mmCIF file of C-alpha atoms in Angstrom:
data_model
loop_
_atom_site.group_PDB
_atom_site.id
_atom_site.type_symbol
_atom_site.label_atom_id
_atom_site.label_comp_id
_atom_site.label_asym_id
_atom_site.label_seq_id
_atom_site.Cartn_x
_atom_site.Cartn_y
_atom_site.Cartn_z
ATOM 1 C CA MET O 832 -255.286 204.593 30.238
ATOM 2 C CA ILE O 833 -257.547 203.593 27.199
ATOM 3 C CA LYS O 834 -255.876 200.667 25.604
ATOM 4 C CA ARG O 835 -256.141 201.980 21.947
ATOM 5 C CA GLU O 836 -256.262 198.627 20.657
ATOM 6 C CA LEU O 837 -256.910 200.057 17.000
ATOM 7 C CA TYR O 838 -253.288 201.507 17.040
ATOM 8 C CA MET O 839 -251.768 198.671 19.225
ATOM 9 C CA LYS O 840 -253.005 196.147 16.697
ATOM 10 C CA ARG O 841 -251.057 197.864 13.895
ATOM 11 C CA ILE O 842 -247.900 198.590 16.128
ATOM 12 C CA ARG O 843 -247.554 195.038 17.772
ATOM 13 C CA PRO O 844 -246.294 193.354 14.644
ATOM 14 C CA PHE O 845 -243.265 195.518 14.691
ATOM 15 C CA ILE O 846 -242.319 195.568 18.385
ATOM 16 C CA GLY O 847 -238.805 193.935 18.925
ATOM 17 C CA GLY O 848 -238.110 194.348 15.277
ATOM 18 C CA ASP O 849 -235.346 196.506 13.976
ATOM 19 C CA LEU O 850 -237.501 199.137 12.216
ATOM 20 C CA ILE O 851 -237.864 202.307 14.024
ATOM 21 C CA LYS O 852 -241.241 203.216 14.920
ATOM 22 C CA VAL O 853 -242.569 206.607 14.519
ATOM 23 C CA MET O 854 -245.615 207.861 15.936
ATOM 24 C CA THR O 855 -246.901 211.144 14.674
ATOM 25 C CA GLY O 856 -249.872 213.392 15.080
ATOM 26 C CA ILE O 857 -251.353 216.524 16.724
ATOM 27 C CA ARG O 858 -249.959 217.781 19.876
ATOM 28 C CA ARG O 859 -251.660 215.934 22.801
ATOM 29 C CA SER O 860 -253.365 213.340 21.015
ATOM 30 C CA GLY O 861 -252.158 210.475 23.126
ATOM 31 C CA LYS O 862 -248.801 209.783 21.392
ATOM 32 C CA SER O 863 -246.924 209.467 24.842
ATOM 33 C CA VAL O 864 -249.528 207.250 26.049
ATOM 34 C CA MET O 865 -248.884 204.802 23.325
ATOM 35 C CA LEU O 866 -245.341 204.660 24.400
ATOM 36 C CA GLU O 867 -246.425 203.604 27.729
ATOM 37 C CA LEU O 868 -248.727 201.096 26.132
ATOM 38 C CA VAL O 869 -245.733 199.630 24.183
ATOM 39 C CA LYS O 870 -243.792 199.627 27.397
ATOM 40 C CA GLU O 871 -246.452 197.770 29.004
ATOM 41 C CA GLU O 872 -246.856 195.270 26.149
ATOM 42 C CA LEU O 873 -243.001 194.875 26.555
ATOM 43 C CA GLN O 874 -242.964 194.077 30.174
ATOM 44 C CA GLU O 875 -245.792 191.448 29.729
ATOM 45 C CA SER O 876 -243.528 189.582 27.144
ATOM 46 C CA GLY O 877 -240.904 189.576 29.574
ATOM 47 C CA VAL O 878 -238.749 192.538 28.822
ATOM 48 C CA ASN O 879 -237.028 193.908 31.929
ATOM 49 C CA PRO O 880 -238.099 197.904 32.370
ATOM 50 C CA ASN O 881 -234.152 198.349 33.220
ATOM 51 C CA LYS O 882 -233.418 198.113 29.299
ATOM 52 C CA PHE O 883 -235.816 201.138 28.801
ATOM 53 C CA ILE O 884 -234.301 204.481 28.082
ATOM 54 C CA SER O 885 -237.066 207.076 27.798
ATOM 55 C CA ILE O 886 -236.497 210.756 27.083
ATOM 56 C CA ASN O 887 -239.251 213.541 26.657
ATOM 57 C CA PHE O 888 -237.606 216.467 24.737
ATOM 58 C CA GLU O 889 -240.400 218.981 25.617
ATOM 59 C CA ASP O 890 -238.821 218.484 29.208
ATOM 60 C CA LEU O 891 -236.443 221.573 29.983
ATOM 61 C CA ARG O 892 -234.212 219.246 32.030
ATOM 62 C CA ASN O 893 -233.517 217.744 28.742
ATOM 63 C CA ALA O 894 -232.547 220.649 26.839
ATOM 64 C CA PRO O 895 -228.692 219.629 27.009
ATOM 65 C CA LEU O 896 -229.733 216.535 24.856
ATOM 66 C CA CYS O 897 -231.339 218.637 22.089
ATOM 67 C CA THR O 898 -228.133 217.798 19.544
ATOM 68 C CA ALA O 899 -227.641 214.692 17.711
ATOM 69 C CA GLU O 900 -224.022 214.617 19.202
ATOM 70 C CA SER O 901 -225.048 215.245 22.807
ATOM 71 C CA LEU O 902 -227.952 212.528 22.856
ATOM 72 C CA HIS O 903 -225.857 210.055 20.991
ATOM 73 C CA GLU O 904 -223.203 210.246 23.648
ATOM 74 C CA GLU O 905 -225.845 210.328 26.208
ATOM 75 C CA ILE O 906 -227.616 206.985 25.087
ATOM 76 C CA LEU O 907 -224.336 205.246 24.501
ATOM 77 C CA LYS O 908 -223.281 206.150 28.019
ATOM 78 C CA ARG O 909 -226.519 204.801 29.537
ATOM 79 C CA ALA O 910 -226.590 201.814 27.535
ATOM 80 C CA GLU O 911 -222.934 200.554 28.472
ATOM 81 C CA SER O 912 -224.502 199.042 31.763
ATOM 82 C CA MET O 913 -227.158 197.273 30.012
ATOM 83 C CA SER O 914 -226.585 193.636 28.569
ATOM 84 C CA GLY O 915 -228.518 192.687 25.473
ATOM 85 C CA LYS O 916 -231.059 194.562 23.564
ATOM 86 C CA VAL O 917 -231.942 198.007 24.847
ATOM 87 C CA TYR O 918 -235.110 199.930 24.151
ATOM 88 C CA LEU O 919 -235.360 203.711 23.520
ATOM 89 C CA PHE O 920 -238.323 205.655 23.606
ATOM 90 C CA PHE O 921 -237.751 209.296 22.531
ATOM 91 C CA ASP O 922 -240.877 211.753 22.915
ATOM 92 C CA GLU O 923 -241.178 214.833 20.584
ATOM 93 C CA ILE O 924 -237.926 214.202 18.790
ATOM 94 C CA GLN O 925 -238.373 217.293 16.416
ATOM 95 C CA GLU O 926 -236.993 219.331 19.196
ATOM 96 C CA VAL O 927 -233.340 217.592 18.686
ATOM 97 C CA LYS O 928 -231.368 219.088 16.096
ATOM 98 C CA ASP O 929 -230.127 216.533 13.197
ATOM 99 C CA TRP O 930 -231.958 213.811 15.388
ATOM 100 C CA GLU O 931 -232.338 211.593 12.372
ATOM 101 C CA LYS O 932 -228.384 211.305 12.339
ATOM 102 C CA CYS O 933 -228.380 210.388 16.036
ATOM 103 C CA VAL O 934 -231.075 207.735 15.434
ATOM 104 C CA THR O 935 -229.327 206.289 12.354
ATOM 105 C CA SER O 936 -226.316 205.916 14.184
ATOM 106 C CA LEU O 937 -227.861 204.106 17.129
ATOM 107 C CA ARG O 938 -229.215 201.507 15.182
ATOM 108 C CA VAL O 939 -225.966 200.830 13.848
ATOM 109 C CA ALA O 940 -223.925 201.197 17.323
ATOM 110 C CA LEU O 941 -226.472 199.183 19.470
ATOM 111 C CA ASP O 942 -228.840 196.337 19.560
ATOM 112 C CA CYS O 943 -231.811 198.334 19.956
ATOM 113 C CA ASP O 944 -235.451 198.747 19.475
ATOM 114 C CA ILE O 945 -236.403 202.407 18.861
ATOM 115 C CA TYR O 946 -239.777 204.377 19.030
ATOM 116 C CA ILE O 947 -240.457 207.920 18.560
ATOM 117 C CA THR O 948 -243.084 210.478 18.411
ATOM 118 C CA GLY O 949 -243.338 213.988 17.064
ATOM 119 C CA SER O 950 -245.833 216.604 15.879
ATOM 120 C CA ASN O 951 -244.859 217.613 12.539
ATOM 121 C CA ALA O 952 -245.877 215.941 9.126
ATOM 122 C CA ARG O 953 -242.606 216.738 7.703
ATOM 123 C CA LEU O 954 -240.597 214.889 10.288
ATOM 124 C CA LEU O 955 -240.369 211.910 7.783
ATOM 125 C CA SER O 956 -239.801 213.997 4.824
ATOM 126 C CA GLY O 957 -236.897 215.273 2.737
ATOM 127 C CA GLU O 958 -233.518 214.703 4.499
ATOM 128 C CA LEU O 959 -234.816 212.244 7.131
ATOM 129 C CA ALA O 960 -236.316 209.934 4.536
ATOM 130 C CA THR O 961 -232.491 209.757 2.924
ATOM 131 C CA TYR O 962 -231.269 209.009 6.205
ATOM 132 C CA LEU O 963 -233.813 206.480 7.239
ATOM 133 C CA GLY O 964 -235.032 205.199 3.898
ATOM 134 C CA GLY O 965 -236.907 202.190 4.136
ATOM 135 C CA ARG O 966 -235.849 201.539 8.125
ATOM 136 C CA TYR O 967 -238.779 203.114 9.689
ATOM 137 C CA VAL O 968 -242.559 202.690 9.881
ATOM 138 C CA GLU O 969 -245.210 205.447 10.601
ATOM 139 C CA PHE O 970 -248.379 205.405 12.609
ATOM 140 C CA VAL O 971 -250.466 208.469 12.918
ATOM 141 C CA ILE O 972 -252.414 208.785 16.241
ATOM 142 C CA TYR O 973 -255.372 210.877 16.220
ATOM 143 C CA PRO O 974 -257.681 212.012 19.021
ATOM 144 C CA PHE O 975 -260.095 209.578 20.294
ATOM 145 C CA SER O 976 -262.648 208.137 18.221
ATOM 146 C CA PHE O 977 -266.561 208.034 19.260
ATOM 147 C CA ARG O 978 -265.823 204.538 20.551
ATOM 148 C CA GLU O 979 -262.754 205.419 22.497
ATOM 149 C CA PHE O 980 -264.586 208.466 24.022
ATOM 150 C CA LEU O 981 -267.242 206.202 25.325
ATOM 151 C CA GLU O 982 -264.744 204.022 27.171
ATOM 152 C CA ALA O 983 -263.408 207.508 28.725
ATOM 153 C CA TYR O 984 -266.548 209.047 29.303
ATOM 154 C CA GLN O 985 -269.028 206.168 30.424
ATOM 155 C CA PRO O 986 -267.443 205.709 33.753
ATOM 156 C CA ILE O 987 -267.579 209.273 34.607
ATOM 157 C CA ALA O 988 -271.492 209.619 33.398
ATOM 158 C CA PRO O 989 -272.676 205.941 33.731
ATOM 159 C CA ASP O 990 -276.172 207.061 33.635
ATOM 160 C CA ALA O 991 -275.766 209.003 30.304
ATOM 161 C CA SER O 992 -277.734 207.556 27.256
ATOM 162 C CA LEU O 993 -275.924 206.855 23.789
ATOM 163 C CA GLN O 994 -277.165 210.048 22.369
ATOM 164 C CA GLN O 995 -276.060 212.210 25.505
ATOM 165 C CA CYS O 996 -272.810 210.709 25.251
ATOM 166 C CA PHE O 997 -272.690 211.752 21.618
ATOM 167 C CA GLN O 998 -274.011 215.215 22.471
ATOM 168 C CA LYS O 999 -271.186 215.342 24.798
ATOM 169 C CA TYR O 1000 -268.539 214.229 22.142
ATOM 170 C CA LEU O 1001 -269.943 216.799 19.830
ATOM 171 C CA ILE O 1002 -268.906 219.366 21.973
ATOM 172 C CA SER O 1003 -265.799 218.074 23.569
ATOM 173 C CA GLY O 1004 -264.056 216.282 20.647
ATOM 174 C CA GLY O 1005 -261.718 213.328 21.275
ATOM 175 C CA MET O 1006 -258.487 214.997 23.132
ATOM 176 C CA PRO O 1007 -257.456 212.101 25.448
ATOM 177 C CA TYR O 1008 -256.717 214.383 28.527
ATOM 178 C CA LEU O 1009 -260.266 215.675 28.867
ATOM 179 C CA SER O 1010 -261.290 212.542 30.810
ATOM 180 C CA ASN O 1011 -258.604 213.623 33.362
ATOM 181 C CA LEU O 1012 -260.645 216.761 33.781
ATOM 182 C CA ARG O 1013 -263.882 214.694 33.938
ATOM 183 C CA TYR O 1014 -265.135 216.467 30.635
ATOM 184 C CA GLU O 1015 -266.167 219.635 32.828
ATOM 185 C CA GLU O 1016 -266.964 222.373 30.740
ATOM 186 C CA GLU O 1017 -264.541 225.205 31.653
ATOM 187 C CA PRO O 1018 -261.624 223.456 32.386
ATOM 188 C CA SER O 1019 -261.904 221.388 29.147
ATOM 189 C CA ARG O 1020 -262.430 224.515 27.124
ATOM 190 C CA GLN O 1021 -259.447 226.131 28.818
ATOM 191 C CA TYR O 1022 -257.189 222.934 28.214
ATOM 192 C CA LEU O 1023 -258.540 222.787 24.576
ATOM 193 C CA MET O 1024 -257.339 226.422 23.953
ATOM 194 C CA ASP O 1025 -253.939 226.005 25.275
ATOM 195 C CA ILE O 1026 -253.497 223.062 22.939
ATOM 196 C CA PHE O 1027 -254.570 225.446 20.239
ATOM 197 C CA ASN O 1028 -252.359 228.091 21.380
ATOM 198 C CA SER O 1029 -249.507 225.992 21.470
ATOM 199 C CA VAL O 1030 -249.823 224.279 18.260
ATOM 200 C CA GLN O 1031 -250.207 227.641 16.860
ATOM 201 C CA LEU O 1032 -246.808 229.091 18.717
ATOM 202 C CA LYS O 1033 -244.604 226.017 18.702
ATOM 203 C CA ASP O 1034 -245.571 224.083 15.672
ATOM 204 C CA ILE O 1035 -246.495 226.658 13.273
ATOM 205 C CA VAL O 1036 -245.021 230.240 14.206
ATOM 206 C CA GLN O 1037 -241.661 229.367 15.652
ATOM 207 C CA ARG O 1038 -241.173 226.319 13.675
ATOM 208 C CA ASN O 1039 -241.754 228.124 10.155
ATOM 209 C CA LYS O 1040 -240.614 231.448 11.551
ATOM 210 C CA VAL O 1041 -243.900 233.094 10.634
ATOM 211 C CA ARG O 1042 -243.731 236.908 10.874
ATOM 212 C CA ASP O 1043 -247.363 238.015 10.070
ATOM 213 C CA VAL O 1044 -249.086 236.276 13.165
ATOM 214 C CA ASP O 1045 -251.915 238.274 12.696
ATOM 215 C CA LEU O 1046 -252.593 237.154 9.303
ATOM 216 C CA LEU O 1047 -251.922 233.403 10.424
ATOM 217 C CA GLU O 1048 -254.575 233.908 13.018
ATOM 218 C CA ARG O 1049 -257.277 235.064 10.235
ATOM 219 C CA ILE O 1050 -256.431 232.341 7.942
ATOM 220 C CA LEU O 1051 -256.683 229.740 11.221
ATOM 221 C CA ALA O 1052 -260.049 231.457 11.757
ATOM 222 C CA TYR O 1053 -261.518 231.290 8.228
ATOM 223 C CA VAL O 1054 -260.347 227.483 7.673
ATOM 224 C CA THR O 1055 -261.776 226.532 11.177
ATOM 225 C CA ALA O 1056 -265.081 228.186 10.511
ATOM 226 C CA ASN O 1057 -265.201 226.687 7.177
ATOM 227 C CA VAL O 1058 -264.274 223.076 7.659
ATOM 228 C CA GLY O 1059 -265.958 220.872 5.001
ATOM 229 C CA ASN O 1060 -266.495 223.571 2.566
ATOM 230 C CA THR O 1061 -264.438 223.825 -0.415
ATOM 231 C CA PHE O 1062 -262.419 227.136 -1.263
ATOM 232 C CA SER O 1063 -259.269 227.608 -3.012
ATOM 233 C CA ALA O 1064 -256.323 230.201 -1.863
ATOM 234 C CA SER O 1065 -257.624 232.825 -4.359
ATOM 235 C CA SER O 1066 -260.961 232.772 -3.205
ATOM 236 C CA LEU O 1067 -259.582 233.519 0.432
ATOM 237 C CA SER O 1068 -257.316 235.975 -0.997
ATOM 238 C CA LYS O 1069 -260.266 237.764 -2.390
ATOM 239 C CA PHE O 1070 -262.008 237.696 0.960
ATOM 240 C CA PHE O 1071 -259.032 239.250 2.562
ATOM 241 C CA ARG O 1072 -258.950 241.992 -0.019
ATOM 242 C CA SER O 1073 -262.650 242.682 0.886
ATOM 243 C CA GLU O 1074 -261.246 243.411 4.392
ATOM 244 C CA ASN O 1075 -258.762 245.835 3.248
ATOM 245 C CA ARG O 1076 -255.996 243.219 3.562
ATOM 246 C CA SER O 1077 -253.633 242.592 0.450
ATOM 247 C CA VAL O 1078 -252.342 238.731 0.490
ATOM 248 C CA ALA O 1079 -250.853 236.574 -2.270
ATOM 249 C CA PRO O 1080 -252.536 233.139 -2.843
ATOM 250 C CA GLU O 1081 -248.937 231.673 -2.560
ATOM 251 C CA THR O 1082 -248.869 233.186 1.103
ATOM 252 C CA ILE O 1083 -252.059 231.857 2.053
ATOM 253 C CA LEU O 1084 -251.322 228.326 0.768
ATOM 254 C CA ASN O 1085 -247.790 228.029 2.648
ATOM 255 C CA TYR O 1086 -249.582 229.138 5.956
ATOM 256 C CA ILE O 1087 -252.399 226.642 5.430
ATOM 257 C CA ARG O 1088 -249.649 224.097 4.494
ATOM 258 C CA TYR O 1089 -247.924 225.005 8.003
ATOM 259 C CA CYS O 1090 -251.120 223.909 9.709
ATOM 260 C CA CYS O 1091 -251.471 220.846 7.923
ATOM 261 C CA ASP O 1092 -247.756 219.998 8.802
ATOM 262 C CA ALA O 1093 -248.767 220.472 12.466
ATOM 263 C CA TYR O 1094 -251.579 218.052 12.155
ATOM 264 C CA LEU O 1095 -254.124 220.856 13.013
ATOM 265 C CA PHE O 1096 -255.767 220.660 9.648
ATOM 266 C CA TYR O 1097 -256.153 217.716 7.130
ATOM 267 C CA GLN O 1098 -256.246 218.682 3.169
ATOM 268 C CA VAL O 1099 -258.886 216.483 1.240
ATOM 269 C CA LYS O 1100 -258.515 216.566 -2.491
ATOM 270 C CA ARG O 1101 -261.383 216.337 -4.932
ATOM 271 C CA GLN O 1102 -261.557 213.179 -7.421
ATOM 272 C CA ASP O 1103 -263.554 212.699 -10.339
ATOM 273 C CA VAL O 1104 -265.136 209.378 -9.542
ATOM 274 C CA GLN O 1105 -265.750 208.337 -13.234
ATOM 275 C CA GLY O 1106 -262.202 209.608 -14.627
ATOM 276 C CA LYS O 1107 -260.532 208.432 -11.398
ATOM 277 C CA GLN O 1108 -258.150 211.859 -11.670
ATOM 278 C CA ILE O 1109 -257.591 214.265 -8.892
ATOM 279 C CA LEU O 1110 -259.114 217.554 -9.617
ATOM 280 C CA ALA O 1111 -256.522 220.550 -9.008
ATOM 281 C CA THR O 1112 -259.037 223.335 -7.666
ATOM 282 C CA ASN O 1113 -260.971 223.750 -4.498
ATOM 283 C CA GLU O 1114 -259.838 221.310 -1.619
ATOM 284 C CA LYS O 1115 -261.593 220.921 1.504
ATOM 285 C CA TYR O 1116 -259.787 221.080 4.810
ATOM 286 C CA TYR O 1117 -261.016 219.198 8.290
ATOM 287 C CA ILE O 1118 -259.675 220.041 11.700
ATOM 288 C CA ALA O 1119 -257.988 217.567 13.879
ATOM 289 C CA ASP O 1120 -260.458 217.917 16.712
ATOM 290 C CA HIS O 1121 -263.828 219.403 16.517
ATOM 291 C CA GLY O 1122 -263.760 219.900 20.399
ATOM 292 C CA ILE O 1123 -260.552 222.219 19.754
ATOM 293 C CA ARG O 1124 -262.992 224.095 16.956
ATOM 294 C CA GLU O 1125 -265.815 224.519 19.781
ATOM 295 C CA ALA O 1126 -263.659 225.907 22.300
ATOM 296 C CA VAL O 1127 -261.488 228.288 20.397
ATOM 297 C CA PHE O 1128 -264.382 229.531 17.802
ATOM 298 C CA GLY O 1129 -267.589 228.145 19.189
ATOM 299 C CA GLY O 1130 -270.695 227.197 16.720
ATOM 300 C CA ASN O 1131 -270.471 223.314 16.449
ATOM 301 C CA MET O 1132 -274.029 222.964 17.433
ATOM 302 C CA ARG O 1133 -274.959 225.548 14.829
ATOM 303 C CA ASP O 1134 -272.344 224.246 11.973
ATOM 304 C CA ILE O 1135 -273.653 220.456 13.140
ATOM 305 C CA ASN O 1136 -273.626 219.382 9.353
ATOM 306 C CA LEU O 1137 -269.743 220.185 9.155
ATOM 307 C CA VAL O 1138 -268.946 218.832 12.423
ATOM 308 C CA LEU O 1139 -270.530 215.481 11.630
ATOM 309 C CA GLU O 1140 -268.522 215.563 8.344
ATOM 310 C CA ASN O 1141 -265.496 216.105 10.246
ATOM 311 C CA ILE O 1142 -266.221 213.321 12.680
ATOM 312 C CA VAL O 1143 -266.697 210.899 9.807
ATOM 313 C CA PHE O 1144 -263.630 212.203 7.966
ATOM 314 C CA LEU O 1145 -261.263 211.083 10.989
ATOM 315 C CA GLU O 1146 -262.949 207.945 11.227
ATOM 316 C CA LEU O 1147 -262.112 207.166 7.814
ATOM 317 C CA LEU O 1148 -258.481 207.976 8.314
ATOM 318 C CA ARG O 1149 -258.403 206.316 11.791
ATOM 319 C CA ARG O 1150 -259.436 202.965 9.930
ATOM 320 C CA GLY O 1151 -256.819 203.470 7.191
ATOM 321 C CA TYR O 1152 -258.461 205.007 4.469
ATOM 322 C CA ASP O 1153 -257.243 207.243 1.656
ATOM 323 C CA VAL O 1154 -260.088 209.855 1.496
ATOM 324 C CA THR O 1155 -260.949 212.083 -1.416
ATOM 325 C CA VAL O 1156 -264.085 214.315 -2.064
ATOM 326 C CA GLY O 1157 -265.928 212.620 -4.939
ATOM 327 C CA LYS O 1158 -267.135 214.455 -8.302
ATOM 328 C CA SER O 1159 -269.773 212.855 -10.073
ATOM 329 C CA GLY O 1160 -271.095 215.053 -12.835
ATOM 330 C CA GLU O 1161 -272.487 218.177 -11.150
ATOM 331 C CA LYS O 1162 -273.076 216.290 -7.924
ATOM 332 C CA GLU O 1163 -270.504 215.698 -4.913
ATOM 333 C CA VAL O 1164 -270.089 212.835 -2.686
ATOM 334 C CA ASP O 1165 -268.778 213.690 0.552
ATOM 335 C CA PHE O 1166 -266.135 211.161 1.082
ATOM 336 C CA VAL O 1167 -264.707 208.292 -1.017
ATOM 337 C CA GLY O 1168 -262.435 206.196 1.159
ATOM 338 C CA GLU O 1169 -260.059 203.784 -0.564
ATOM 339 C CA LYS O 1170 -258.055 200.929 1.091
ATOM 340 C CA LYS O 1171 -256.549 197.985 -0.363
ATOM 341 C CA GLY O 1172 -258.438 198.004 -3.796
ATOM 342 C CA GLU O 1173 -261.824 198.520 -1.796
ATOM 343 C CA ARG O 1174 -263.771 201.567 -1.896
ATOM 344 C CA ILE O 1175 -266.473 203.218 0.195
ATOM 345 C CA TYR O 1176 -268.985 206.257 -0.513
ATOM 346 C CA ILE O 1177 -270.401 207.950 2.267
ATOM 347 C CA GLN O 1178 -272.562 211.078 2.147
ATOM 348 C CA VAL O 1179 -273.138 212.983 5.690
ATOM 349 C CA THR O 1180 -275.897 215.247 6.606
ATOM 350 C CA TYR O 1181 -277.633 216.313 9.833
ATOM 351 C CA LEU O 1182 -281.307 215.153 9.416
ATOM 352 C CA LEU O 1183 -283.168 213.669 6.362
ATOM 353 C CA ALA O 1184 -285.999 215.983 7.259
ATOM 354 C CA SER O 1185 -287.860 216.255 3.985
ATOM 355 C CA GLU O 1186 -288.406 214.133 0.767
ATOM 356 C CA ASP O 1187 -286.231 216.703 -1.036
ATOM 357 C CA THR O 1188 -283.288 216.171 1.258
ATOM 358 C CA ILE O 1189 -283.837 212.298 0.855
ATOM 359 C CA GLN O 1190 -283.630 212.617 -2.610
ATOM 360 C CA ARG O 1191 -280.629 214.908 -2.753
ATOM 361 C CA GLU O 1192 -278.626 213.031 -0.455
ATOM 362 C CA PHE O 1193 -279.293 209.458 -1.922
ATOM 363 C CA GLY O 1194 -279.500 210.950 -5.304
ATOM 364 C CA VAL O 1195 -275.675 211.757 -5.525
ATOM 365 C CA PHE O 1196 -274.985 208.114 -5.825
ATOM 366 C CA GLY O 1197 -277.066 207.996 -9.006
ATOM 367 C CA SER O 1198 -274.367 207.865 -11.685
ATOM 368 C CA ILE O 1199 -271.955 205.505 -9.582
ATOM 369 C CA GLN O 1200 -272.512 202.444 -11.042
ATOM 370 C CA ASP O 1201 -270.016 199.997 -9.170
ATOM 371 C CA ASN O 1202 -270.672 197.571 -6.367
ATOM 372 C CA PHE O 1203 -268.967 199.091 -3.462
ATOM 373 C CA PRO O 1204 -270.745 200.160 -0.351
ATOM 374 C CA LYS O 1205 -272.541 203.435 -0.333
ATOM 375 C CA TYR O 1206 -273.675 205.247 2.960
ATOM 376 C CA VAL O 1207 -275.987 207.947 3.986
ATOM 377 C CA VAL O 1208 -275.310 208.855 7.645
ATOM 378 C CA SER O 1209 -277.235 211.213 9.563
ATOM 379 C CA LEU O 1210 -278.700 211.685 13.044
ATOM 380 C CA ASP O 1211 -282.016 210.309 12.088
ATOM 381 C CA GLU O 1212 -283.103 207.319 14.379
ATOM 382 C CA PHE O 1213 -284.858 205.439 11.698
ATOM 383 C CA ASP O 1214 -283.359 203.285 8.808
ATOM 384 C CA MET O 1215 -284.170 204.753 5.629
ATOM 385 C CA SER O 1216 -281.956 202.461 3.261
ATOM 386 C CA ARG O 1217 -283.367 202.442 -0.146
ATOM 387 C CA ASN O 1218 -281.980 201.273 -3.781
ATOM 388 C CA GLY O 1219 -279.054 199.367 -2.161
ATOM 389 C CA ILE O 1220 -277.704 202.546 -0.581
ATOM 390 C CA LYS O 1221 -277.353 201.948 3.207
ATOM 391 C CA HIS O 1222 -278.682 204.473 5.777
ATOM 392 C CA ARG O 1223 -277.033 204.694 9.056
ATOM 393 C CA ASN O 1224 -277.445 206.756 12.445
ATOM 394 C CA ILE O 1225 -274.166 208.323 12.640
ATOM 395 C CA ARG O 1226 -273.780 206.879 16.389
ATOM 396 C CA ASP O 1227 -274.196 203.208 14.929
ATOM 397 C CA PHE O 1228 -271.852 203.992 12.050
ATOM 398 C CA LEU O 1229 -268.972 205.290 14.097
ATOM 399 C CA LEU O 1230 -269.565 202.185 16.247
ATOM 400 C CA GLN O 1231 -269.688 199.672 13.471
ATOM 401 C CA ASP O 1232 -266.767 197.156 13.200
ATOM 402 C CA GLN O 1233 -266.885 196.707 9.339
ATOM 403 C CA TRP O 1234 -268.315 198.971 6.826
ATOM 404 C CA ASN O 1235 -267.823 196.676 3.892
#
């Protein structure tokens, strides 16, 4: 089991406390493993595992517990024989109708420490936020970073160079279970396709009662092929019209939102770097795992520029940055990351193959006069830093502990 210390460091201060710990993220990104890591930590601190109550709501045997009342009754019954604090672990809680009422009541009825996972971003919105207002803390769990991938892959391929490991990461992505398949090509591809189909069916179609599945599939294909490219719902509507398919931009936006709610895509807004305001048009979207993109649609090596962007974008999220695309005059900075009043600017490209490319990639920072770190990241092996702008090989950049 990869220890995933990046997340444990954030969760650790809340272990044993009365805030509900909520772990969200795309299906199979390792949320269940995080629950196991928390249990390990509790046991190491002296807690008896007999005080753990764990329920996975995707297990059909637990179907009778998928209402707030039946779950509440079951937990109280099991907790009766336990003295002192009990520890509750609920996996894929969104399967339980009105689960938030149950969890809120359990907090009152028991001396308990509660951990839940879910695969939907709306888990903590609307009514739930009202019920749990201020009584929970959320952690988004992402697929493996390159550093975590190395930890899983190097024991399987001990002779692989760092470059070879990164090439494998470009194709395979970061879904944790692939290490159990030893990253073998065909089983890995099948597994990633199954995840994609499962997200599409369970977390998008069934959850949102999508009727036009064919349209959803077309939108999924388009957005996945165009990760990192700016486009609008109206431009996508025009594209469908050219294929003799009439679709309102609002419908497209709704379908894309369903995909974002299922953590399949992430929307990135554009920000005017000078005026600091968020621009209303032409967002970008990135996919939760570039390995899924390769398995379902192929072309990661052909679209390597976009895939490298996708990898850097997710690394920014993992490290806790709020991310926008920066607009500075006519030029665009791939990513502006903000965290605790600090900022970082990142430009991602495949190779700085010509003087024109170098001028273009470094030149986007020309009109940005602040002193925050500015990076150009590529696959080049030689350092081409200039004018206070740092150049990094993408592998080194992803493995760098601090960017500021």
